[in-house]
């Protein structure tokens, strides 16, 4: 850009990725030792907080560190520089390294109580030796291994993402080659000089040394850090001011930076930074104020450079010491309510286990007691004989009982389902995988899948009772289009939205503006009107382009240095710059990897863009040629109209001159609304910020030539829409400086300059923003115009502030009246309205206010309130300029989705910041409200008034609760009154009676408060869905947070548990996946309880016949692997595959959702019913075998094999019975597990004796037991009988229940089946019924 | 049961794209559209099944019942053969049902008292077929945890002399014994060690037909010999020796045994040492406290008994070695002659259970059918 810049680029290299050499391994050992000492010093420092915590609770003193910049001309190798003692920029978010994985992972796993319990069992067994000491740890080792594998995979994923981040590149100063070179982020050291371009992400915390901006300013977007989307300003350090002087800037090179930087030790506080520069000896000293560094000088890692061509900075904290990383706390762990319920039942399991153990212990003692001379009883193997007492050989019953209690704990350990946790986790992973892969949740336009960020709460989706939705961007597209405006009592651009949509025209059609309005502007501008003119039209458009925080750039930000660190020598080469810009794009996609949209930047669609621009140019040319005035202009334009229209226009022309009558003209977008929509969507998808460009290639003869390109960045899409609309009408915001705004008017090719005196920023309480400007006429700073305050805001806050004088004047009163009419009209159409007002300030009035305001700005305490007060003191007595209406289109399928959710019994609350009329309108169009609904609108001021309203409505709902449903409309300000403890209870009562709730004008905090209210007072499961930063607190507060990856950046997605592309996906997500997940998990958990309990009860029945000696009737080996190998896969597959109703049926019948919403599948008694079933089945399994083999020859392991087979068969059939979806994998796994058991038993019984004895420690090795057992017909007879008898009660119960009270899904299924049957053969089914009845 | 097959039309395949973000694949697994049955369990669909099950079970039950008629067994409780008072000799006692009369005689031979009981068994019908002779114990808990464990399987399958000295889980008290041998006290490993072995059942039975013909009994087919050979092996003989006791040289006998393992079965036809079948049978713990273990099979090679045991009078002579305290312990000893069928020994439990369960299912069918009719009329 500056000619001097080119000298930096010495050479061109093809590939210059700079990989700094690592220290040679066999180098001087002293370095290593020194480095070790330093790093261990760092480790020690990390321990300091602990020591301080232990020894000293005094206030912390700030410690400082000194950073030497890495710019010495005789640079040592990088690894020998003095700064590596600080953390490098390599980040590592992985929990483990290959070396530490096992100890660390084990340590973490033992935080789970169940694992500790099972290790306790293993240790107990080691002492007592109930099972083989080698055998007992199998289950716990298996569970630990599976969890460890899962953790390892997750950690590997983190490692991959770390790698990706670490291998991003940026340009770092190489002091040897004296140029910037591309380098991986991970190689950046503290003290490095880094060069960043526009839209690049800051790799480490840096001190801003230099910016491309002459005033040393640079903008950063910090949304990655704190979620705020607005641009923040950062200033280069004072000491570098000489390089920023707007007059004669010195050329800066890192070599010139000869200070040491002293900064405080890293802290996680984002808003805190202390540091200073230190001048080494022999250098010219600095003024003290120039050495101070503040947080305004610091660029934090993770932020993005905006609106600045390039910056250069010095790394002060890197890697793990950056504020971003220090603030990066791990993911939240949410626990679902189903899991909580299950945990209660696990406690019941523990109780049952203890009771069984106690019974066993007592009865074992009683059993032993009956043998008076135990010494002589061969089978009484006493462990605690009392010696030396009067009764030699008597058993110490207490010790015996206690010992047996412990052995019973081991023998019955499976009562606590060890495999439950790991199975549930696997099932949840599988469910999430299925959700992510659902093609119906895939948004093809943006190539976006469903994204599940929380892994452990899929079943919560099935239990949602309240859905809290944001409106803008969630229900709507969040693509703002300026539709209409009301100015001077007239409505422009008016055509109903419906008719516009129906008359959609091809894209190529030139976009038309409201000609009438345009001509008015042209006239006004020609007449030299400006902000202070009496006609409101030109001031309105000026306000549209001035009163905002839009950041304008005359050109795309282009850095003279390319990615390789080379300096581009011909920056004005257009192709080159275009290529550069294009080259910037892929990088950007990396930065916004999470948004990974298939973006098409504006410049890639020249056709549509040019169509506007050429249009503009044409008009411009016409204007230039026909400098006579507007009349000819209009004629030119007229030629494009149809004959009939032409006539109208001619009429209108005369009308316009008189400016008395009002008339509607074709809307600016009426010709082709879709084309503009498409265009703007393409333009806006570019970044989280809106970006638009206008490009004119026509040279303009008069005045200063306006820049070729314009780029607008704004945090608010509304503002952008206004600025763009103003540009369309020929009032183009050209430049926006710190203190100066330049507007270019196309009509007279003039530049209007305004001195920006103050910006009173938007806040949610005031609901308006203002700028105070002074017009500078004719570029002559001596001729200053009056000071004008321009303000835009919501009508409710603005209209009361209109000046008395204006409202009472004839014209003014009329205008206000008309504006109000139009406002309600716009609101009815669901348009977002803004009132634009103006106030011309008298000089002395302004000066007085300025003094007061500056005082407020300097205030130490309560600064914000004072500024707000001061702003309020000037924002009054306005004069109405006009009203604008912006359309925000509804997303596809939103009404249907809300309808479905409502049918599912979910209460949908829409929480929006819009005004109530707009919001209510949207509510109707989204079917949140419908015509038969009784709307209760709480709109009053003051707690008492609100209280009265609540009382009134409560009465009303009581009276008519049976007749109609109610919708509640809340208002932000009233909401605070409702939350008052005085009103809260009745308010909650009222909320309970309303089907839908709409809350308008709510702040993010109020949204979060409502979520909390629903969670804690209405005791409901809340899902919050939103797309913007203002929804983050709501999303985080809810049980399930859903982020929409839409227009407003990634904050909502980052905070969410689930991220998806469209609102309408909510219906399948909840109604289908949520329903399934809940159903599956609830049943799986219950099944696990049943399965384990049954197993334990079978063992317990046997105790009656073995003297309660805790001998198990099954081979210990089966005992340990039964849950892990024989019966693990089918429940898992059940958890993945079960469908009580098909996808389509669930979508068509949202009412089925209440199974989960009301928690029908898992009630407190579900556990006990399953226990009861377990008792029955275990009794059947044991007693049938007992009866069949009583008094017969039967060795213990034959019985064990039989019992195990019985259990397995009963469990398998049971699972098939509760499943309503016999998918082939499930059936296969059921059959497979039985076959597997047989093979396992057969192979196991072939093992040599020494192996079984020494490894498994099974007494009397079961050689060929299984093979002999299956040869006996009795084995099969018992198996058949017990299996059938086990299932009889449940099958009968299910059959009776399905006949008397069939589930709705079943009814639907049978109905559809009958329908198809009837359609196939209508007479057949009729006949069959007849025959059946006759038979009866 | 009325099932329906998921009928779904094929969704058109979404086009594949390359790039970082793989679009969702349209597989049946991913889209959860696997082919599946959707079973419906209601009265309509279940009652045919319960009817069929009931019928089948009734059939099986009746079949078993008929089969069970062919199974025969006679159980002789000889616990009381030992008089509780222990003083009387040569006393006749009558069994409870009067089916037989027993004679107790106490003989003294070389200072050792042998108690013999004689029972007169009147077989009222022919016991044709494979006659099995069992001994039974009631209320003998061979399945308590400590008892089951108290053995050393390595020792029993002694593959080497060192294995013989392995005492496994026998417990310290039951694995070694100090005896006087060659004039000095030595602590030697007991073979076989453990409670099970110590308490081995050692009554012997002799059956004579018509007081003259001794019924031939055999050990063939008593146990699965190849299986047992894996579990029970005598230790290898030292080189040049043919005396089994040399192999057991470093061990001593269980205290309760009259002789070491190598000698105690010397008169038995069931094998020597660990290979003795009676020993092996005993060493297999019974699952339930009332159990029977095989004693011998009828040797049908002799002409008279080629078909089995013909009806008539038999005399059972029991050598009463195994001490039980009948009053206190409630342990009963029985002698059983049994003819088994394919469905097992005489036991009415399974036939009756099958008949009951079959009946229950038929009842359920009837109830469900009634319900079905009611619902049908109701809906009409």
Tab-separated table of N, CA and C in Angstrom, chain B residues 99-166:
chain	number	residue	atom	x	y	z
B	99	UNK	N	-43.148	-103.836	54.194
B	99	UNK	CA	-42.785	-104.486	52.952
B	99	UNK	C	-41.621	-105.427	53.144
B	100	UNK	N	-40.860	-105.146	54.136
B	100	UNK	CA	-39.693	-106.018	54.324
B	100	UNK	C	-39.344	-106.099	55.812
B	101	UNK	N	-38.545	-107.004	56.030
B	101	UNK	CA	-38.084	-107.230	57.404
B	101	UNK	C	-36.576	-107.188	57.362
B	102	UNK	N	-35.996	-106.608	58.358
B	102	UNK	CA	-34.543	-106.538	58.337
B	102	UNK	C	-33.972	-107.263	59.548
B	103	UNK	N	-32.822	-107.683	59.311
B	103	UNK	CA	-32.114	-108.373	60.387
B	103	UNK	C	-30.810	-107.646	60.613
B	104	UNK	N	-30.583	-107.319	61.853
B	104	UNK	CA	-29.319	-106.658	62.156
B	104	UNK	C	-28.443	-107.661	62.862
B	105	UNK	N	-27.260	-107.788	62.364
B	105	UNK	CA	-26.354	-108.647	63.107
B	105	UNK	C	-25.022	-107.958	63.268
B	106	UNK	N	-24.501	-108.119	64.432
B	106	UNK	CA	-23.238	-107.499	64.732
B	106	UNK	C	-22.205	-108.606	64.840
B	107	UNK	N	-21.203	-108.555	64.031
B	107	UNK	CA	-20.186	-109.602	64.122
B	107	UNK	C	-18.887	-108.949	64.499
B	108	UNK	N	-18.116	-109.716	65.199
B	108	UNK	CA	-16.797	-109.231	65.557
B	108	UNK	C	-15.777	-110.097	64.877
B	109	UNK	N	-14.833	-109.445	64.217
B	109	UNK	CA	-13.839	-110.195	63.497
B	109	UNK	C	-12.505	-109.495	63.695
B	110	UNK	N	-11.619	-110.190	64.253
B	110	UNK	CA	-10.277	-109.681	64.532
B	110	UNK	C	-10.343	-108.348	65.265
B	111	UNK	N	-11.181	-108.315	66.262
B	111	UNK	CA	-11.264	-107.123	67.116
B	111	UNK	C	-12.072	-106.008	66.524
B	112	UNK	N	-12.493	-106.111	65.277
B	112	UNK	CA	-13.273	-105.047	64.668
B	112	UNK	C	-14.724	-105.462	64.587
B	113	UNK	N	-15.553	-104.559	64.941
B	113	UNK	CA	-16.968	-104.852	64.905
B	113	UNK	C	-17.501	-104.520	63.530
B	114	UNK	N	-18.207	-105.442	62.924
B	114	UNK	CA	-18.848	-105.174	61.652
B	114	UNK	C	-20.336	-105.298	61.863
B	115	UNK	N	-21.040	-104.310	61.384
B	115	UNK	CA	-22.482	-104.323	61.531
B	115	UNK	C	-23.083	-104.690	60.193
B	116	UNK	N	-23.832	-105.729	60.152
B	116	UNK	CA	-24.486	-106.145	58.925
B	116	UNK	C	-25.990	-106.070	59.121
B	117	UNK	N	-26.636	-105.649	58.057
B	117	UNK	CA	-28.088	-105.649	58.093
B	117	UNK	C	-28.555	-106.512	56.947
B	118	UNK	N	-29.609	-107.198	57.176
B	118	UNK	CA	-30.194	-107.971	56.103
B	118	UNK	C	-31.621	-107.513	55.904
B	119	UNK	N	-31.936	-107.274	54.660
B	119	UNK	CA	-33.306	-106.864	54.360
B	119	UNK	C	-33.908	-107.864	53.426
B	120	UNK	N	-35.151	-108.128	53.660
B	120	UNK	CA	-35.872	-108.996	52.774
B	120	UNK	C	-36.694	-108.097	51.862
B	121	UNK	N	-36.401	-108.207	50.570
B	121	UNK	CA	-37.110	-107.349	49.627
B	121	UNK	C	-37.983	-108.226	48.764
B	122	UNK	N	-39.240	-107.875	48.707
B	122	UNK	CA	-40.150	-108.652	47.884
B	122	UNK	C	-40.488	-107.836	46.645
B	123	UNK	N	-39.906	-108.215	45.524
B	123	UNK	CA	-40.242	-107.508	44.291
B	123	UNK	C	-41.560	-108.050	43.794
B	124	UNK	N	-42.570	-107.217	43.771
B	124	UNK	CA	-43.883	-107.704	43.381
B	124	UNK	C	-44.036	-107.740	41.874
B	125	UNK	N	-43.136	-107.102	41.185
B	125	UNK	CA	-43.205	-107.150	39.718
B	125	UNK	C	-41.807	-107.309	39.165
B	126	UNK	N	-41.765	-107.663	37.904
B	126	UNK	CA	-40.464	-107.861	37.275
B	126	UNK	C	-39.784	-106.525	37.072
B	127	UNK	N	-38.511	-106.460	37.351
B	127	UNK	CA	-37.722	-105.272	37.071
B	127	UNK	C	-36.885	-105.566	35.844
B	128	UNK	N	-37.565	-105.551	34.703
B	128	UNK	CA	-36.847	-105.889	33.486
B	128	UNK	C	-36.266	-104.634	32.864
B	129	UNK	N	-35.089	-104.793	32.366
B	129	UNK	CA	-34.413	-103.642	31.765
B	129	UNK	C	-33.093	-103.420	32.466
B	130	UNK	N	-32.522	-102.254	32.246
B	130	UNK	CA	-31.259	-101.913	32.893
B	130	UNK	C	-31.535	-101.530	34.337
B	131	UNK	N	-31.234	-102.425	35.191
B	131	UNK	CA	-31.491	-102.151	36.606
B	131	UNK	C	-30.301	-101.411	37.185
B	132	UNK	N	-30.626	-100.345	37.854
B	132	UNK	CA	-29.551	-99.552	38.467
B	132	UNK	C	-29.684	-99.637	39.966
B	133	UNK	N	-28.571	-99.794	40.585
B	133	UNK	CA	-28.557	-99.862	42.041
B	133	UNK	C	-27.943	-98.559	42.547
B	134	UNK	N	-28.692	-97.833	43.361
B	134	UNK	CA	-28.192	-96.573	43.914
B	134	UNK	C	-28.088	-96.674	45.409
B	135	UNK	N	-27.238	-95.848	45.952
B	135	UNK	CA	-27.401	-95.581	47.383
B	135	UNK	C	-27.826	-94.126	47.503
B	136	UNK	N	-28.617	-93.830	48.465
B	136	UNK	CA	-29.127	-92.466	48.596
B	136	UNK	C	-28.863	-91.913	49.965
B	137	UNK	N	-28.696	-90.647	50.023
B	137	UNK	CA	-28.543	-89.959	51.299
B	137	UNK	C	-29.550	-88.817	51.316
B	138	UNK	N	-30.178	-88.636	52.444
B	138	UNK	CA	-31.102	-87.520	52.593
B	138	UNK	C	-30.566	-86.617	53.685
B	139	UNK	N	-30.760	-85.341	53.465
B	139	UNK	CA	-30.272	-84.332	54.406
B	139	UNK	C	-28.762	-84.391	54.583
B	140	UNK	N	-28.124	-84.881	53.554
B	140	UNK	CA	-26.664	-84.826	53.590
B	140	UNK	C	-26.253	-83.707	52.632
B	141	UNK	N	-25.706	-82.636	53.183
B	141	UNK	CA	-25.427	-81.440	52.379
B	141	UNK	C	-24.059	-81.571	51.754
B	142	UNK	N	-24.037	-82.261	50.651
B	142	UNK	CA	-22.750	-82.369	49.952
B	142	UNK	C	-22.451	-81.077	49.185
B	143	UNK	N	-23.348	-80.099	49.296
B	143	UNK	CA	-23.193	-78.917	48.471
B	143	UNK	C	-22.914	-77.653	49.267
B	144	UNK	N	-22.506	-77.784	50.523
B	144	UNK	CA	-22.148	-76.536	51.212
B	144	UNK	C	-20.829	-76.034	50.637
B	145	UNK	N	-20.694	-74.726	50.710
B	145	UNK	CA	-19.604	-74.091	49.986
B	145	UNK	C	-18.241	-74.631	50.430
B	146	UNK	N	-18.065	-74.733	51.737
B	146	UNK	CA	-16.781	-75.183	52.241
B	146	UNK	C	-16.498	-76.630	51.846
B	147	UNK	N	-17.545	-77.409	51.822
B	147	UNK	CA	-17.395	-78.838	51.526
B	147	UNK	C	-17.049	-79.062	50.060
B	148	UNK	N	-17.773	-78.341	49.187
B	148	UNK	CA	-17.533	-78.493	47.750
B	148	UNK	C	-16.102	-78.122	47.409
B	149	UNK	N	-15.643	-77.125	48.104
B	149	UNK	CA	-14.337	-76.577	47.773
B	149	UNK	C	-13.200	-77.423	48.349
B	150	UNK	N	-13.516	-78.197	49.354
B	150	UNK	CA	-12.455	-78.821	50.140
B	150	UNK	C	-11.909	-80.042	49.417
B	151	UNK	N	-11.101	-79.824	48.430
B	151	UNK	CA	-10.519	-80.900	47.645
B	151	UNK	C	-9.365	-80.331	46.830
B	152	UNK	N	-8.568	-81.213	46.303
B	152	UNK	CA	-7.504	-80.757	45.419
B	152	UNK	C	-7.593	-81.536	44.120
B	153	UNK	N	-8.079	-80.863	43.117
B	153	UNK	CA	-8.257	-81.552	41.846
B	153	UNK	C	-6.938	-81.868	41.182
B	154	UNK	N	-5.937	-81.068	41.498
B	154	UNK	CA	-4.610	-81.347	40.951
B	154	UNK	C	-4.093	-82.673	41.529
B	155	UNK	N	-4.305	-82.819	42.824
B	155	UNK	CA	-3.846	-84.047	43.475
B	155	UNK	C	-4.581	-85.258	42.911
B	156	UNK	N	-5.878	-85.103	42.695
B	156	UNK	CA	-6.673	-86.249	42.242
B	156	UNK	C	-6.311	-86.654	40.821
B	157	UNK	N	-5.925	-85.645	40.031
B	157	UNK	CA	-5.512	-85.974	38.668
B	157	UNK	C	-3.996	-86.002	38.611
B	158	UNK	N	-3.410	-86.662	39.598
B	158	UNK	CA	-1.965	-86.538	39.797
B	158	UNK	C	-1.197	-86.992	38.565
B	159	UNK	N	-0.751	-86.025	37.827
B	159	UNK	CA	0.015	-86.344	36.631
B	159	UNK	C	1.450	-86.625	36.983
B	160	UNK	N	1.889	-86.155	38.123
B	160	UNK	CA	3.292	-86.343	38.513
B	160	UNK	C	3.329	-86.478	40.030
B	161	UNK	N	4.419	-86.998	40.551
B	161	UNK	CA	4.507	-87.124	42.012
B	161	UNK	C	4.357	-85.788	42.730
B	162	UNK	N	4.789	-84.693	42.073
B	162	UNK	CA	4.670	-83.404	42.756
B	162	UNK	C	3.207	-82.965	42.816
B	163	UNK	N	2.437	-83.310	41.763
B	163	UNK	CA	1.014	-82.987	41.799
B	163	UNK	C	0.312	-83.682	42.961
B	164	UNK	N	0.821	-84.820	43.285
B	164	UNK	CA	0.199	-85.581	44.364
B	164	UNK	C	0.285	-84.821	45.682
B	165	UNK	N	1.319	-84.018	45.781
B	165	UNK	CA	1.514	-83.285	47.032
B	165	UNK	C	0.782	-81.953	47.033
B	166	UNK	N	0.114	-81.640	45.909
B	166	UNK	CA	-0.660	-80.403	45.853
B	166	UNK	C	-1.926	-80.589	46.655
